[in-house]
């Protein structure tokens, strides 16, 4: 606490400046006064996310987002299998089981562990199929970032994911 006759300037953290107004407080003998800097910069827009249940690319993004969240939060295999049951074709689930027993990695992610971020974009479509490009971001124990890129095929009629392959 400040003693009588001394002043100290307290600046609020940058996270509190989202209103675009810099606010400072001056403490004098335990009393606080606020003043505005008059700054009128507008803050950057918050990222938005949207989607539609009829888009195969949105469904791929929904699947990867939910799947990664489940593994990151709980590592719950039962819930991850339920997500696979909802979003993946039966044929792909059987194919992934064979791939995983051979490679000892998660077939959906194509590696062990859980990525720190994901991104899904439209790649191509034709003959009743849509290909989405999935980029998974990983950080190692030293903070180095690397990426895994996957090509994910969806059936346009059912919107189910029917193939996952590593993108070279």
PDB file of C-alpha atoms in Angstrom:
ATOM      1  CA  UNK A   1       0.000   0.000   0.000  1.00  0.00           C
ATOM      2  CA  UNK A   2       1.257   3.497  -0.830  1.00  0.00           C
ATOM      3  CA  UNK A   3       2.142   5.846   1.985  1.00  0.00           C
ATOM      4  CA  UNK A   4       0.753   9.360   2.190  1.00  0.00           C
ATOM      5  CA  UNK A   5       2.133  11.619  -0.517  1.00  0.00           C
ATOM      6  CA  UNK A   6       3.415   8.793  -2.780  1.00  0.00           C
ATOM      7  CA  UNK A   7       1.752   7.679  -5.991  1.00  0.00           C
ATOM      8  CA  UNK A   8       2.080   4.542  -8.043  1.00  0.00           C
ATOM      9  CA  UNK A   9       0.715   3.878 -11.495  1.00  0.00           C
ATOM     10  CA  UNK A  10      -1.216   0.658 -12.039  1.00  0.00           C
ATOM     11  CA  UNK A  11      -1.841  -0.387 -15.659  1.00  0.00           C
ATOM     12  CA  UNK A  12      -4.424  -3.078 -16.365  1.00  0.00           C
ATOM     13  CA  UNK A  13      -3.232  -6.113 -18.342  1.00  0.00           C
ATOM     14  CA  UNK A  14      -3.556  -6.087 -22.116  1.00  0.00           C
ATOM     15  CA  UNK A  15      -6.317  -8.689 -21.907  1.00  0.00           C
ATOM     16  CA  UNK A  16      -8.530  -6.084 -20.264  1.00  0.00           C
ATOM     17  CA  UNK A  17      -7.942  -3.600 -23.061  1.00  0.00           C
ATOM     18  CA  UNK A  18     -10.322  -5.340 -25.466  1.00  0.00           C
ATOM     19  CA  UNK A  19     -12.613  -2.328 -25.325  1.00  0.00           C
ATOM     20  CA  UNK A  20      -9.988  -0.253 -27.121  1.00  0.00           C
ATOM     21  CA  UNK A  21      -9.648   2.155 -24.214  1.00  0.00           C
ATOM     22  CA  UNK A  22      -6.487   2.215 -22.147  1.00  0.00           C
ATOM     23  CA  UNK A  23      -7.377   2.589 -18.509  1.00  0.00           C
ATOM     24  CA  UNK A  24      -4.882   3.360 -15.762  1.00  0.00           C
ATOM     25  CA  UNK A  25      -5.403   3.701 -12.060  1.00  0.00           C
ATOM     26  CA  UNK A  26      -3.352   5.886  -9.770  1.00  0.00           C
ATOM     27  CA  UNK A  27      -3.251   4.940  -6.126  1.00  0.00           C
ATOM     28  CA  UNK A  28      -2.692   7.735  -3.618  1.00  0.00           C
ATOM     29  CA  UNK A  29      -2.859   6.989   0.078  1.00  0.00           C
ATOM     30  CA  UNK A  30      -4.944   3.906  -0.621  1.00  0.00           C
ATOM     31  CA  UNK A  31      -7.480   5.716  -2.841  1.00  0.00           C
ATOM     32  CA  UNK A  32      -7.696   4.811  -6.526  1.00  0.00           C
ATOM     33  CA  UNK A  33      -8.546   7.216  -9.342  1.00  0.00           C
ATOM     34  CA  UNK A  34      -9.110   6.169 -12.960  1.00  0.00           C
ATOM     35  CA  UNK A  35      -8.336   8.040 -16.100  1.00  0.00           C
ATOM     36  CA  UNK A  36      -8.798   7.155 -19.764  1.00  0.00           C
ATOM     37  CA  UNK A  37      -6.092   7.718 -22.333  1.00  0.00           C
ATOM     38  CA  UNK A  38      -8.686   8.549 -24.995  1.00  0.00           C
ATOM     39  CA  UNK A  39      -7.325   5.759 -27.225  1.00  0.00           C
ATOM     40  CA  UNK A  40      -9.840   4.802 -29.908  1.00  0.00           C
ATOM     41  CA  UNK A  41      -8.156   1.845 -31.634  1.00  0.00           C
ATOM     42  CA  UNK A  42     -10.613  -0.941 -32.303  1.00  0.00           C
ATOM     43  CA  UNK A  43      -9.601  -4.406 -31.156  1.00  0.00           C
ATOM     44  CA  UNK A  44      -9.003  -7.224 -33.635  1.00  0.00           C
ATOM     45  CA  UNK A  45     -12.101  -9.292 -34.309  1.00  0.00           C
ATOM     46  CA  UNK A  46     -12.330 -12.533 -32.370  1.00  0.00           C
ATOM     47  CA  UNK A  47     -12.006 -15.605 -34.572  1.00  0.00           C
ATOM     48  CA  UNK A  48     -15.335 -17.087 -35.521  1.00  0.00           C
ATOM     49  CA  UNK A  49     -16.300 -20.602 -36.393  1.00  0.00           C
ATOM     50  CA  UNK A  50     -19.329 -21.727 -38.265  1.00  0.00           C
ATOM     51  CA  UNK A  51     -20.574 -24.687 -40.196  1.00  0.00           C
ATOM     52  CA  UNK A  52     -23.504 -26.559 -41.579  1.00  0.00           C
ATOM     53  CA  UNK A  53     -24.515 -30.198 -41.109  1.00  0.00           C
ATOM     54  CA  UNK A  54     -24.843 -30.606 -44.890  1.00  0.00           C
ATOM     55  CA  UNK A  55     -21.172 -29.772 -45.620  1.00  0.00           C
ATOM     56  CA  UNK A  56     -18.786 -32.727 -45.754  1.00  0.00           C
ATOM     57  CA  UNK A  57     -15.812 -30.436 -45.027  1.00  0.00           C
ATOM     58  CA  UNK A  58     -17.564 -29.013 -41.940  1.00  0.00           C
ATOM     59  CA  UNK A  59     -18.273 -32.561 -40.759  1.00  0.00           C
ATOM     60  CA  UNK A  60     -14.593 -33.474 -41.134  1.00  0.00           C
ATOM     61  CA  UNK A  61     -13.677 -30.380 -39.106  1.00  0.00           C
ATOM     62  CA  UNK A  62     -16.328 -31.232 -36.497  1.00  0.00           C
ATOM     63  CA  UNK A  63     -15.010 -34.786 -36.234  1.00  0.00           C
ATOM     64  CA  UNK A  64     -11.354 -33.810 -35.875  1.00  0.00           C
ATOM     65  CA  UNK A  65     -12.204 -31.060 -33.383  1.00  0.00           C
ATOM     66  CA  UNK A  66     -14.292 -33.370 -31.193  1.00  0.00           C
ATOM     67  CA  UNK A  67     -11.897 -36.316 -31.536  1.00  0.00           C
ATOM     68  CA  UNK A  68      -8.853 -34.263 -30.557  1.00  0.00           C
ATOM     69  CA  UNK A  69     -10.764 -32.627 -27.670  1.00  0.00           C
ATOM     70  CA  UNK A  70     -11.721 -36.044 -26.287  1.00  0.00           C
ATOM     71  CA  UNK A  71      -8.158 -37.349 -26.495  1.00  0.00           C
ATOM     72  CA  UNK A  72      -6.696 -34.129 -25.066  1.00  0.00           C
ATOM     73  CA  UNK A  73      -9.189 -33.809 -22.217  1.00  0.00           C
ATOM     74  CA  UNK A  74      -9.663 -37.398 -21.162  1.00  0.00           C
ATOM     75  CA  UNK A  75      -7.874 -39.878 -23.383  1.00  0.00           C
ATOM     76  CA  UNK A  76     -11.231 -41.680 -23.194  1.00  0.00           C
ATOM     77  CA  UNK A  77     -11.083 -44.513 -25.719  1.00  0.00           C
ATOM     78  CA  UNK A  78     -14.781 -45.305 -25.374  1.00  0.00           C
ATOM     79  CA  UNK A  79     -15.856 -41.813 -26.359  1.00  0.00           C
ATOM     80  CA  UNK A  80     -13.294 -41.698 -29.190  1.00  0.00           C
ATOM     81  CA  UNK A  81     -14.724 -44.994 -30.523  1.00  0.00           C
ATOM     82  CA  UNK A  82     -18.251 -43.536 -30.308  1.00  0.00           C
ATOM     83  CA  UNK A  83     -17.129 -40.540 -32.398  1.00  0.00           C
ATOM     84  CA  UNK A  84     -15.594 -42.902 -34.930  1.00  0.00           C
ATOM     85  CA  UNK A  85     -18.892 -44.808 -35.024  1.00  0.00           C
ATOM     86  CA  UNK A  86     -20.831 -41.629 -35.772  1.00  0.00           C
ATOM     87  CA  UNK A  87     -18.508 -39.990 -38.334  1.00  0.00           C
ATOM     88  CA  UNK A  88     -16.692 -42.868 -40.079  1.00  0.00           C
ATOM     89  CA  UNK A  89     -17.963 -45.578 -42.419  1.00  0.00           C
ATOM     90  CA  UNK A  90     -17.873 -49.168 -41.154  1.00  0.00           C
ATOM     91  CA  UNK A  91     -15.322 -50.007 -43.844  1.00  0.00           C
ATOM     92  CA  UNK A  92     -12.982 -47.247 -42.676  1.00  0.00           C
ATOM     93  CA  UNK A  93     -13.341 -48.317 -39.032  1.00  0.00           C
ATOM     94  CA  UNK A  94     -12.267 -51.876 -39.981  1.00  0.00           C
ATOM     95  CA  UNK A  95      -9.419 -50.541 -42.123  1.00  0.00           C
ATOM     96  CA  UNK A  96      -8.220 -48.306 -39.258  1.00  0.00           C
ATOM     97  CA  UNK A  97      -8.260 -51.242 -36.829  1.00  0.00           C
ATOM     98  CA  UNK A  98      -5.970 -53.230 -39.155  1.00  0.00           C
ATOM     99  CA  UNK A  99      -3.694 -50.201 -39.732  1.00  0.00           C
ATOM    100  CA  UNK A 100      -3.455 -49.489 -35.986  1.00  0.00           C
ATOM    101  CA  UNK A 101      -2.565 -53.100 -35.107  1.00  0.00           C
ATOM    102  CA  UNK A 102       0.247 -52.996 -37.673  1.00  0.00           C
ATOM    103  CA  UNK A 103       1.605 -49.488 -36.920  1.00  0.00           C
ATOM    104  CA  UNK A 104       0.756 -49.119 -33.202  1.00  0.00           C
ATOM    105  CA  UNK A 105      -0.445 -45.544 -33.756  1.00  0.00           C
ATOM    106  CA  UNK A 106      -3.816 -43.801 -33.869  1.00  0.00           C
ATOM    107  CA  UNK A 107      -5.130 -44.332 -37.397  1.00  0.00           C
ATOM    108  CA  UNK A 108      -7.238 -41.164 -37.413  1.00  0.00           C
ATOM    109  CA  UNK A 109      -4.232 -38.996 -36.502  1.00  0.00           C
ATOM    110  CA  UNK A 110      -1.578 -41.290 -38.042  1.00  0.00           C
ATOM    111  CA  UNK A 111       0.733 -40.798 -35.036  1.00  0.00           C
ATOM    112  CA  UNK A 112       0.895 -41.356 -31.292  1.00  0.00           C
ATOM    113  CA  UNK A 113      -0.083 -38.503 -29.016  1.00  0.00           C
ATOM    114  CA  UNK A 114      -2.487 -35.602 -29.332  1.00  0.00           C
ATOM    115  CA  UNK A 115      -1.948 -32.563 -31.580  1.00  0.00           C
ATOM    116  CA  UNK A 116      -2.063 -29.034 -30.188  1.00  0.00           C
ATOM    117  CA  UNK A 117      -4.113 -27.660 -33.113  1.00  0.00           C
ATOM    118  CA  UNK A 118      -5.934 -28.716 -36.277  1.00  0.00           C
ATOM    119  CA  UNK A 119      -7.092 -27.108 -39.500  1.00  0.00           C
ATOM    120  CA  UNK A 120      -9.406 -28.477 -42.208  1.00  0.00           C
ATOM    121  CA  UNK A 121      -9.817 -27.063 -45.725  1.00  0.00           C
ATOM    122  CA  UNK A 122     -11.608 -28.206 -48.867  1.00  0.00           C
ATOM    123  CA  UNK A 123      -9.292 -29.862 -51.384  1.00  0.00           C
ATOM    124  CA  UNK A 124     -11.227 -31.472 -54.244  1.00  0.00           C
ATOM    125  CA  UNK A 125     -14.386 -33.380 -55.127  1.00  0.00           C
ATOM    126  CA  UNK A 126     -15.708 -35.631 -57.837  1.00  0.00           C
ATOM    127  CA  UNK A 127     -17.471 -38.934 -58.456  1.00  0.00           C
ATOM    128  CA  UNK A 128     -19.554 -38.611 -55.291  1.00  0.00           C
ATOM    129  CA  UNK A 129     -16.561 -37.976 -53.037  1.00  0.00           C
ATOM    130  CA  UNK A 130     -15.062 -34.920 -51.359  1.00  0.00           C
ATOM    131  CA  UNK A 131     -11.438 -34.630 -50.249  1.00  0.00           C
ATOM    132  CA  UNK A 132     -10.518 -32.397 -47.304  1.00  0.00           C
ATOM    133  CA  UNK A 133      -6.961 -31.531 -46.312  1.00  0.00           C
ATOM    134  CA  UNK A 134      -6.341 -31.812 -42.559  1.00  0.00           C
ATOM    135  CA  UNK A 135      -3.267 -30.214 -41.004  1.00  0.00           C
ATOM    136  CA  UNK A 136      -2.407 -31.294 -37.466  1.00  0.00           C
ATOM    137  CA  UNK A 137       0.043 -29.202 -35.441  1.00  0.00           C
ATOM    138  CA  UNK A 138       2.331 -30.831 -32.886  1.00  0.00           C
ATOM    139  CA  UNK A 139       4.818 -29.468 -30.350  1.00  0.00           C
ATOM    140  CA  UNK A 140       7.641 -31.591 -29.027  1.00  0.00           C
ATOM    141  CA  UNK A 141       9.081 -31.384 -25.516  1.00  0.00           C
ATOM    142  CA  UNK A 142      11.470 -28.604 -26.615  1.00  0.00           C
ATOM    143  CA  UNK A 143       8.669 -26.495 -28.090  1.00  0.00           C
ATOM    144  CA  UNK A 144       9.518 -27.246 -31.726  1.00  0.00           C
ATOM    145  CA  UNK A 145       6.450 -27.240 -33.959  1.00  0.00           C
ATOM    146  CA  UNK A 146       5.835 -29.711 -36.755  1.00  0.00           C
ATOM    147  CA  UNK A 147       2.826 -30.678 -38.849  1.00  0.00           C
ATOM    148  CA  UNK A 148       1.118 -33.807 -40.079  1.00  0.00           C
ATOM    149  CA  UNK A 149      -0.958 -33.438 -43.230  1.00  0.00           C
ATOM    150  CA  UNK A 150      -3.765 -35.839 -44.052  1.00  0.00           C
ATOM    151  CA  UNK A 151      -6.166 -36.229 -46.941  1.00  0.00           C
ATOM    152  CA  UNK A 152      -9.624 -37.210 -45.741  1.00  0.00           C
ATOM    153  CA  UNK A 153     -12.232 -38.560 -48.139  1.00  0.00           C
ATOM    154  CA  UNK A 154     -15.954 -38.202 -47.430  1.00  0.00           C
ATOM    155  CA  UNK A 155     -18.950 -39.663 -49.227  1.00  0.00           C
ATOM    156  CA  UNK A 156     -21.104 -36.800 -50.545  1.00  0.00           C
ATOM    157  CA  UNK A 157     -24.348 -38.756 -50.085  1.00  0.00           C
ATOM    158  CA  UNK A 158     -23.861 -39.902 -46.473  1.00  0.00           C
ATOM    159  CA  UNK A 159     -21.275 -37.223 -45.496  1.00  0.00           C
ATOM    160  CA  UNK A 160     -19.393 -40.004 -43.662  1.00  0.00           C
ATOM    161  CA  UNK A 161     -15.604 -40.116 -43.704  1.00  0.00           C
ATOM    162  CA  UNK A 162     -14.600 -43.067 -45.853  1.00  0.00           C
ATOM    163  CA  UNK A 163     -10.784 -42.810 -46.156  1.00  0.00           C
ATOM    164  CA  UNK A 164      -7.821 -41.201 -44.407  1.00  0.00           C
ATOM    165  CA  UNK A 165      -4.354 -41.135 -45.907  1.00  0.00           C
ATOM    166  CA  UNK A 166      -1.132 -39.300 -45.173  1.00  0.00           C
ATOM    167  CA  UNK A 167      -0.565 -36.372 -47.551  1.00  0.00           C
ATOM    168  CA  UNK A 168       3.023 -36.291 -48.769  1.00  0.00           C
TER     169      UNK A 168
END
